[in-house]
Tab-separated table of C-alpha atoms in Angstrom:
chain	number	residue	atom	x	y	z
A	11	UNK	CA	-3.990	19.204	-14.969
A	12	UNK	CA	-7.120	16.946	-15.127
A	13	UNK	CA	-8.215	13.736	-13.725
A	14	UNK	CA	-9.570	10.877	-15.550
A	15	UNK	CA	-11.464	7.612	-14.757
A	16	UNK	CA	-12.817	5.167	-16.944
A	17	UNK	CA	-15.892	2.899	-15.974
A	18	UNK	CA	-17.230	-0.293	-17.484
A	19	UNK	CA	-20.589	-1.607	-16.256
A	20	UNK	CA	-21.836	-5.058	-17.029
A	21	UNK	CA	-25.419	-6.312	-17.706
A	22	UNK	CA	-25.478	-8.310	-14.538
A	23	UNK	CA	-25.688	-6.940	-10.912
A	24	UNK	CA	-22.043	-7.478	-8.832
A	25	UNK	CA	-19.361	-5.994	-7.302
A	26	UNK	CA	-18.076	-2.288	-7.761
A	27	UNK	CA	-14.449	-2.529	-8.178
A	28	UNK	CA	-11.874	0.659	-8.569
A	29	UNK	CA	-8.161	0.004	-9.860
A	30	UNK	CA	-5.887	2.724	-9.401
A	31	UNK	CA	-2.216	3.496	-11.018
A	32	UNK	CA	0.351	6.100	-10.354
A	33	UNK	CA	-0.741	7.068	-7.060
A	34	UNK	CA	2.953	7.884	-6.887
A	35	UNK	CA	4.182	9.253	-10.415
A	36	UNK	CA	7.098	7.311	-10.591
A	37	UNK	CA	5.236	3.938	-10.244
A	38	UNK	CA	4.064	3.240	-13.690
A	39	UNK	CA	3.776	-0.597	-13.457
A	40	UNK	CA	0.206	-0.502	-12.767
A	41	UNK	CA	-0.704	2.559	-15.359
A	42	UNK	CA	0.663	-0.054	-17.827
A	43	UNK	CA	-1.388	-3.097	-16.719
A	44	UNK	CA	-4.378	-0.965	-16.338
A	45	UNK	CA	-4.037	0.203	-20.133
A	46	UNK	CA	-3.512	-3.216	-21.234
A	47	UNK	CA	-6.851	-4.477	-19.742
A	48	UNK	CA	-8.542	-1.634	-20.801
A	49	UNK	CA	-7.328	-1.896	-24.409
A	50	UNK	CA	-8.911	-5.506	-24.114
A	51	UNK	CA	-11.986	-4.010	-23.194
A	52	UNK	CA	-12.330	-1.691	-25.618
A	53	UNK	CA	-11.485	-4.192	-28.586
A	54	UNK	CA	-13.797	-6.523	-27.293
A	55	UNK	CA	-11.331	-9.273	-26.429
A	56	UNK	CA	-12.734	-8.831	-22.709
A	57	UNK	CA	-16.188	-8.197	-21.478
A	58	UNK	CA	-17.330	-6.783	-18.313
A	59	UNK	CA	-19.987	-9.057	-17.659
A	60	UNK	CA	-21.203	-8.402	-14.014
A	61	UNK	CA	-20.897	-5.345	-11.584
A	62	UNK	CA	-18.548	-2.576	-12.761
A	63	UNK	CA	-14.763	-1.889	-12.753
A	64	UNK	CA	-13.723	1.715	-12.870
A	65	UNK	CA	-9.878	2.388	-14.321
A	66	UNK	CA	-7.572	5.143	-13.091
A	67	UNK	CA	-4.444	4.641	-15.061
A	68	UNK	CA	-3.035	7.869	-13.705
A	69	UNK	CA	-4.119	8.800	-10.219
A	70	UNK	CA	-1.342	11.748	-9.740
A	71	UNK	CA	-0.986	13.483	-13.103
A	72	UNK	CA	1.231	15.969	-11.774
A	73	UNK	CA	3.764	13.693	-10.383
A	74	UNK	CA	3.375	11.468	-13.481
A	75	UNK	CA	4.133	14.151	-15.689
A	76	UNK	CA	7.217	15.127	-13.359
A	77	UNK	CA	8.170	11.231	-13.334
A	78	UNK	CA	8.737	11.505	-9.574
A	79	UNK	CA	6.811	10.164	-6.432
A	80	UNK	CA	4.930	13.107	-5.640
A	81	UNK	CA	3.731	16.652	-6.765
A	82	UNK	CA	3.695	18.765	-3.797
A	83	UNK	CA	3.482	16.114	-1.295
A	84	UNK	CA	2.916	12.172	-0.624
A	85	UNK	CA	-0.732	11.366	-2.100
A	86	UNK	CA	-0.735	8.458	-0.208
A	87	UNK	CA	-0.669	9.944	3.409
A	88	UNK	CA	-3.194	12.406	4.931
A	89	UNK	CA	-5.731	11.439	2.271
A	90	UNK	CA	-9.096	13.286	3.106
A	91	UNK	CA	-11.383	15.641	1.356
A	92	UNK	CA	-10.121	19.395	2.066
A	93	UNK	CA	-12.328	21.993	1.976
A	94	UNK	CA	-9.429	24.572	1.399
A	95	UNK	CA	-7.089	22.670	-0.625
A	96	UNK	CA	-3.204	23.777	-0.027
A	97	UNK	CA	-1.539	21.664	-2.675
A	98	UNK	CA	-2.187	19.784	-5.785
A	99	UNK	CA	-2.606	16.593	-3.626
A	100	UNK	CA	-5.526	18.014	-1.873
A	101	UNK	CA	-7.056	18.794	-5.199
A	102	UNK	CA	-6.698	15.227	-6.272
A	103	UNK	CA	-8.162	13.897	-2.892
A	104	UNK	CA	-11.381	16.223	-3.187
A	105	UNK	CA	-11.924	14.186	-6.660
A	106	UNK	CA	-10.342	10.721	-5.449
A	107	UNK	CA	-12.277	10.222	-2.017
A	108	UNK	CA	-15.681	10.603	-3.389
A	109	UNK	CA	-14.833	8.551	-6.164
A	110	UNK	CA	-13.442	5.607	-3.989
A	111	UNK	CA	-16.340	5.827	-1.699
A	112	UNK	CA	-18.715	4.770	-4.523
A	113	UNK	CA	-16.928	1.513	-5.058
A	114	UNK	CA	-16.896	-1.775	-2.761
A	115	UNK	CA	-13.082	-3.107	-3.501
A	116	UNK	CA	-9.895	-1.137	-4.302
A	117	UNK	CA	-6.901	-2.740	-6.091
A	118	UNK	CA	-4.172	0.072	-5.603
A	119	UNK	CA	-1.035	-0.819	-7.737
A	120	UNK	CA	2.383	0.666	-6.794
A	121	UNK	CA	6.139	-0.284	-7.241
A	122	UNK	CA	9.155	0.211	-5.175
A	123	UNK	CA	13.052	1.356	-5.022
A	124	UNK	CA	15.047	-1.860	-4.235
A	125	UNK	CA	15.280	-5.029	-6.082
A	126	UNK	CA	12.591	-7.389	-4.145
A	127	UNK	CA	10.115	-9.547	-5.158
A	128	UNK	CA	6.359	-8.296	-5.372
A	129	UNK	CA	4.126	-8.384	-2.397
A	130	UNK	CA	0.656	-7.099	-0.967
A	131	UNK	CA	-0.102	-4.816	1.887
A	132	UNK	CA	-3.285	-6.057	3.507
A	133	UNK	CA	-5.472	-4.636	6.419
A	134	UNK	CA	-6.378	-5.274	9.793
A	135	UNK	CA	-8.278	-8.193	11.100
A	136	UNK	CA	-12.074	-7.484	11.849
A	137	UNK	CA	-12.274	-5.235	14.713
A	138	UNK	CA	-14.379	-2.513	16.181
A	139	UNK	CA	-11.799	-0.357	17.486
A	140	UNK	CA	-11.065	3.347	16.970
A	141	UNK	CA	-8.019	3.384	14.691
A	142	UNK	CA	-9.226	1.146	11.875
A	143	UNK	CA	-12.382	-0.454	12.508
A	144	UNK	CA	-13.153	-3.327	9.971
A	145	UNK	CA	-15.358	-6.257	9.010
A	146	UNK	CA	-14.281	-7.580	5.687
A	147	UNK	CA	-10.996	-9.350	6.371
A	148	UNK	CA	-12.025	-12.736	5.329
A	149	UNK	CA	-12.975	-11.104	1.815
A	150	UNK	CA	-9.733	-8.941	1.783
A	151	UNK	CA	-7.453	-11.894	2.519
A	152	UNK	CA	-9.134	-14.332	0.235
A	153	UNK	CA	-8.531	-11.400	-2.787
A	154	UNK	CA	-5.023	-11.061	-1.831
A	155	UNK	CA	-4.308	-14.727	-2.189
A	156	UNK	CA	-5.485	-15.028	-5.879
A	157	UNK	CA	-3.249	-11.759	-7.045
A	158	UNK	CA	-0.369	-14.059	-7.739
A	159	UNK	CA	2.230	-13.115	-5.291
A	160	UNK	CA	3.322	-15.051	-2.174
A	161	UNK	CA	4.381	-12.423	0.183
A	162	UNK	CA	1.723	-10.585	2.425
A	163	UNK	CA	2.406	-7.978	4.949
A	164	UNK	CA	-0.325	-6.487	7.410
A	165	UNK	CA	-0.113	-3.917	10.339
A	166	UNK	CA	0.493	-0.827	8.556
A	167	UNK	CA	-1.542	1.618	10.495
A	168	UNK	CA	-1.517	0.055	13.809
A	169	UNK	CA	2.470	0.208	13.931
A	170	UNK	CA	2.500	3.855	12.489
A	171	UNK	CA	0.216	4.827	14.846
A	172	UNK	CA	2.313	3.120	17.885
A	173	UNK	CA	5.120	5.347	16.521
A	174	UNK	CA	2.928	8.508	16.226
A	175	UNK	CA	1.864	8.080	20.109
A	176	UNK	CA	5.612	7.730	21.031
A	177	UNK	CA	6.599	10.850	19.217
A	178	UNK	CA	3.945	12.739	20.774
A	179	UNK	CA	4.793	11.531	24.124
A	180	UNK	CA	8.347	12.928	23.403
A	181	UNK	CA	7.004	16.222	23.235
A	182	UNK	CA	7.317	17.225	19.461
A	183	UNK	CA	4.115	19.490	19.897
A	184	UNK	CA	2.380	17.933	17.196
A	185	UNK	CA	-1.307	17.192	17.616
A	186	UNK	CA	-2.028	13.248	18.097
A	187	UNK	CA	-4.853	13.352	15.652
A	188	UNK	CA	-3.409	14.948	12.967
A	189	UNK	CA	-0.446	12.612	12.816
A	190	UNK	CA	-2.579	9.593	12.848
A	191	UNK	CA	-4.565	11.049	9.866
A	192	UNK	CA	-1.138	11.363	8.286
A	193	UNK	CA	-0.876	7.486	8.019
A	194	UNK	CA	-4.316	7.202	5.900
A	195	UNK	CA	-3.614	6.300	2.105
A	196	UNK	CA	-5.901	4.880	-0.521
A	197	UNK	CA	-6.528	1.696	1.050
A	198	UNK	CA	-7.162	3.077	4.515
A	199	UNK	CA	-9.505	5.541	3.401
A	200	UNK	CA	-11.478	2.939	1.275
A	201	UNK	CA	-11.708	0.805	4.361
A	202	UNK	CA	-13.090	4.067	6.271
A	203	UNK	CA	-16.080	4.087	3.798
A	204	UNK	CA	-16.908	0.262	4.426
A	205	UNK	CA	-15.079	-1.052	1.606
A	206	UNK	CA	-12.242	-3.388	1.472
A	207	UNK	CA	-8.689	-3.001	-0.613
A	208	UNK	CA	-5.305	-3.794	-1.178
A	209	UNK	CA	-1.999	-2.376	-2.026
A	210	UNK	CA	-0.014	-4.545	-4.365
A	211	UNK	CA	3.625	-3.623	-4.791
A	212	UNK	CA	4.869	-5.174	-8.314
A	213	UNK	CA	8.280	-4.942	-8.279
A	214	UNK	CA	10.970	-2.638	-8.533
A	215	UNK	CA	10.211	0.533	-10.514
A	216	UNK	CA	12.177	-0.501	-13.838
A	217	UNK	CA	11.738	-4.187	-13.438
A	218	UNK	CA	10.039	-5.077	-16.900
A	219	UNK	CA	8.181	-7.995	-15.266
A	220	UNK	CA	6.442	-5.549	-12.935
A	221	UNK	CA	3.736	-4.593	-15.546
A	222	UNK	CA	2.903	-8.167	-15.930
A	223	UNK	CA	2.589	-8.526	-12.299
A	224	UNK	CA	-0.132	-5.703	-12.217
A	225	UNK	CA	-1.815	-7.228	-15.336
A	226	UNK	CA	-2.166	-10.572	-13.855
A	227	UNK	CA	-3.436	-9.160	-10.515
A	228	UNK	CA	-6.108	-7.152	-12.397
A	229	UNK	CA	-7.146	-10.148	-14.589
A	230	UNK	CA	-7.211	-12.621	-11.475
A	231	UNK	CA	-9.216	-9.879	-9.592
A	232	UNK	CA	-11.901	-9.527	-12.329
A	233	UNK	CA	-12.459	-13.222	-12.303
A	234	UNK	CA	-12.307	-13.677	-8.585
A	235	UNK	CA	-14.931	-10.823	-7.933
A	236	UNK	CA	-17.187	-12.239	-10.912
A	237	UNK	CA	-16.558	-9.111	-12.842
A	238	UNK	CA	-15.666	-11.037	-16.247
A	239	UNK	CA	-16.807	-14.621	-16.938
A	240	UNK	CA	-13.474	-16.423	-16.359
A	241	UNK	CA	-12.345	-19.351	-14.184
A	242	UNK	CA	-12.008	-18.288	-10.747
A	243	UNK	CA	-8.210	-18.346	-9.828
A	244	UNK	CA	-6.744	-20.751	-7.484
A	245	UNK	CA	-5.469	-19.040	-4.111
A	246	UNK	CA	-1.913	-19.697	-3.220
A	247	UNK	CA	-1.566	-22.646	-1.201
A	248	UNK	CA	-1.032	-21.420	2.478
A	249	UNK	CA	2.470	-23.624	2.697
A	250	UNK	CA	4.028	-21.328	-0.117
A	251	UNK	CA	2.876	-18.014	1.513
A	252	UNK	CA	5.239	-15.909	3.641
A	253	UNK	CA	2.996	-13.718	5.815
A	254	UNK	CA	4.372	-11.025	7.764
A	255	UNK	CA	3.271	-8.442	10.219
A	256	UNK	CA	4.691	-5.173	10.522
A	257	UNK	CA	5.179	-4.896	14.403
A	258	UNK	CA	7.820	-1.635	15.119
A	259	UNK	CA	8.775	1.324	13.607
A	260	UNK	CA	12.245	2.799	14.785
A	261	UNK	CA	12.494	6.593	14.099
A	262	UNK	CA	15.715	8.549	13.506
A	263	UNK	CA	16.886	10.547	16.387
A	264	UNK	CA	19.279	12.591	14.589
A	265	UNK	CA	19.836	13.394	11.088
A	266	UNK	CA	23.093	11.929	11.259
A	267	UNK	CA	22.183	8.586	12.289
A	268	UNK	CA	23.176	6.214	9.659
A	269	UNK	CA	22.545	2.456	8.513
A	270	UNK	CA	25.686	0.168	8.718
A	271	UNK	CA	25.023	-1.357	5.326
A	272	UNK	CA	22.413	-0.634	2.380
A	273	UNK	CA	19.209	-2.359	3.363
A	274	UNK	CA	16.488	-3.376	1.318
A	275	UNK	CA	12.916	-4.064	2.296
A	276	UNK	CA	12.558	-8.004	3.392
A	277	UNK	CA	16.437	-8.412	4.284
A	278	UNK	CA	16.305	-10.783	7.042
A	279	UNK	CA	17.873	-9.947	10.201
A	280	UNK	CA	18.737	-11.879	13.447
A	281	UNK	CA	18.357	-10.710	16.933
A	282	UNK	CA	21.451	-8.750	17.845
A	283	UNK	CA	22.353	-7.775	14.426
A	284	UNK	CA	23.540	-4.314	14.123
A	285	UNK	CA	21.296	-2.355	11.741
A	286	UNK	CA	22.572	1.277	12.223
A	287	UNK	CA	24.616	3.461	14.307
A	288	UNK	CA	23.268	6.876	16.052
A	289	UNK	CA	24.779	10.117	15.816
A	290	UNK	CA	26.655	9.622	19.400
A	291	UNK	CA	27.895	6.549	18.092
A	292	UNK	CA	25.943	4.068	19.858
A	293	UNK	CA	24.780	1.057	17.603
A	294	UNK	CA	21.047	-0.133	16.778
A	295	UNK	CA	20.527	-3.604	17.062
A	296	UNK	CA	17.706	-5.849	15.937
A	297	UNK	CA	15.598	-6.757	18.949
A	298	UNK	CA	14.096	-10.070	17.384
A	299	UNK	CA	14.391	-12.133	14.263
A	300	UNK	CA	12.620	-10.855	11.640
A	301	UNK	CA	12.767	-8.817	8.303
A	302	UNK	CA	13.475	-5.095	7.714
A	303	UNK	CA	11.089	-3.128	5.685
A	304	UNK	CA	11.158	0.434	4.478
A	305	UNK	CA	14.689	1.429	5.093
A	306	UNK	CA	14.801	5.020	4.565
A	307	UNK	CA	18.397	6.314	4.431
A	308	UNK	CA	17.065	9.784	3.577
A	309	UNK	CA	14.790	10.243	6.659
A	310	UNK	CA	14.907	13.200	8.762
A	311	UNK	CA	15.059	13.407	12.513
A	312	UNK	CA	11.827	12.103	14.620
A	313	UNK	CA	10.604	10.254	11.386
A	314	UNK	CA	10.390	6.860	10.090
A	315	UNK	CA	13.754	5.199	9.640
A	316	UNK	CA	12.726	1.500	9.074
A	317	UNK	CA	9.981	-0.786	10.039
A	318	UNK	CA	10.577	-4.196	11.492
A	319	UNK	CA	8.400	-7.436	10.630
A	320	UNK	CA	7.855	-10.623	12.120
A	321	UNK	CA	6.294	-13.849	10.445
A	322	UNK	CA	2.502	-14.117	10.925
A	323	UNK	CA	1.402	-17.681	11.261
A	324	UNK	CA	-2.170	-16.319	12.169
A	325	UNK	CA	-2.629	-14.672	8.635
A	326	UNK	CA	-5.876	-16.782	7.814
A	327	UNK	CA	-7.367	-15.713	11.246
A	328	UNK	CA	-9.935	-12.867	10.977
A	329	UNK	CA	-11.247	-11.784	14.272
């Protein structure tokens, strides 16, 4: 196993962008989109004019070779350098984290299991808090609006952190700080270095349109940031957007907790709709109108089972 990144630098000063694919090995739309853009640059059909772009077509080569989500563990959790690497993903982190820190903007390309439309995960509003201090919300959300998708989701780390704190109060004996670190992936690490970052979920893994979504997002990003000389892409109008905030995570309390149907991300639910059944037979109902996100049938007890989102009418508010 070895790690590969390819950098193209223009003659004029500008933004330092990094684009990653196959952080999860079975999510290859980003890899295909990246290789398509690299081929255009290498052939002379496309020129990097200002700043630089670094492409990482295959971020996790072990998982990619195996054709599965992870090698030894999920690379997109607990992504920090480790002086005493315990698994293959730790070795990736020791290479990837310093590489991310050399850049200002990250576009991380993923895909997902169930059939649904592409969406982008964005970071927090500008804040000086302890969980995820940030000061580039305006730039990040402006970039999100030119990727070519209409659905935007924020609130990941705050919602994940609330679940962690709740579990810690339950006395599971796990260290709170270590659990919070587990929520840090590529974009969270990038923001911790002073940059900004987006995760684009390009569609279902096998959807033949997913690589096209990835390619279009890369090209729009290059144009938006001025890395290539091309017309600036038009942002999606606000009235065509669906902006959602992750606001609540529900855990499995027992391995035998189950859903009442096969849920997919962004399925709508109304307050009072039954979502699942606990092992003791008690029903689990939606507490408000919203959309379900990341339902995990195979979750273990005391782990995330599903998230709930609400509409976010304040997407354009940065502070």
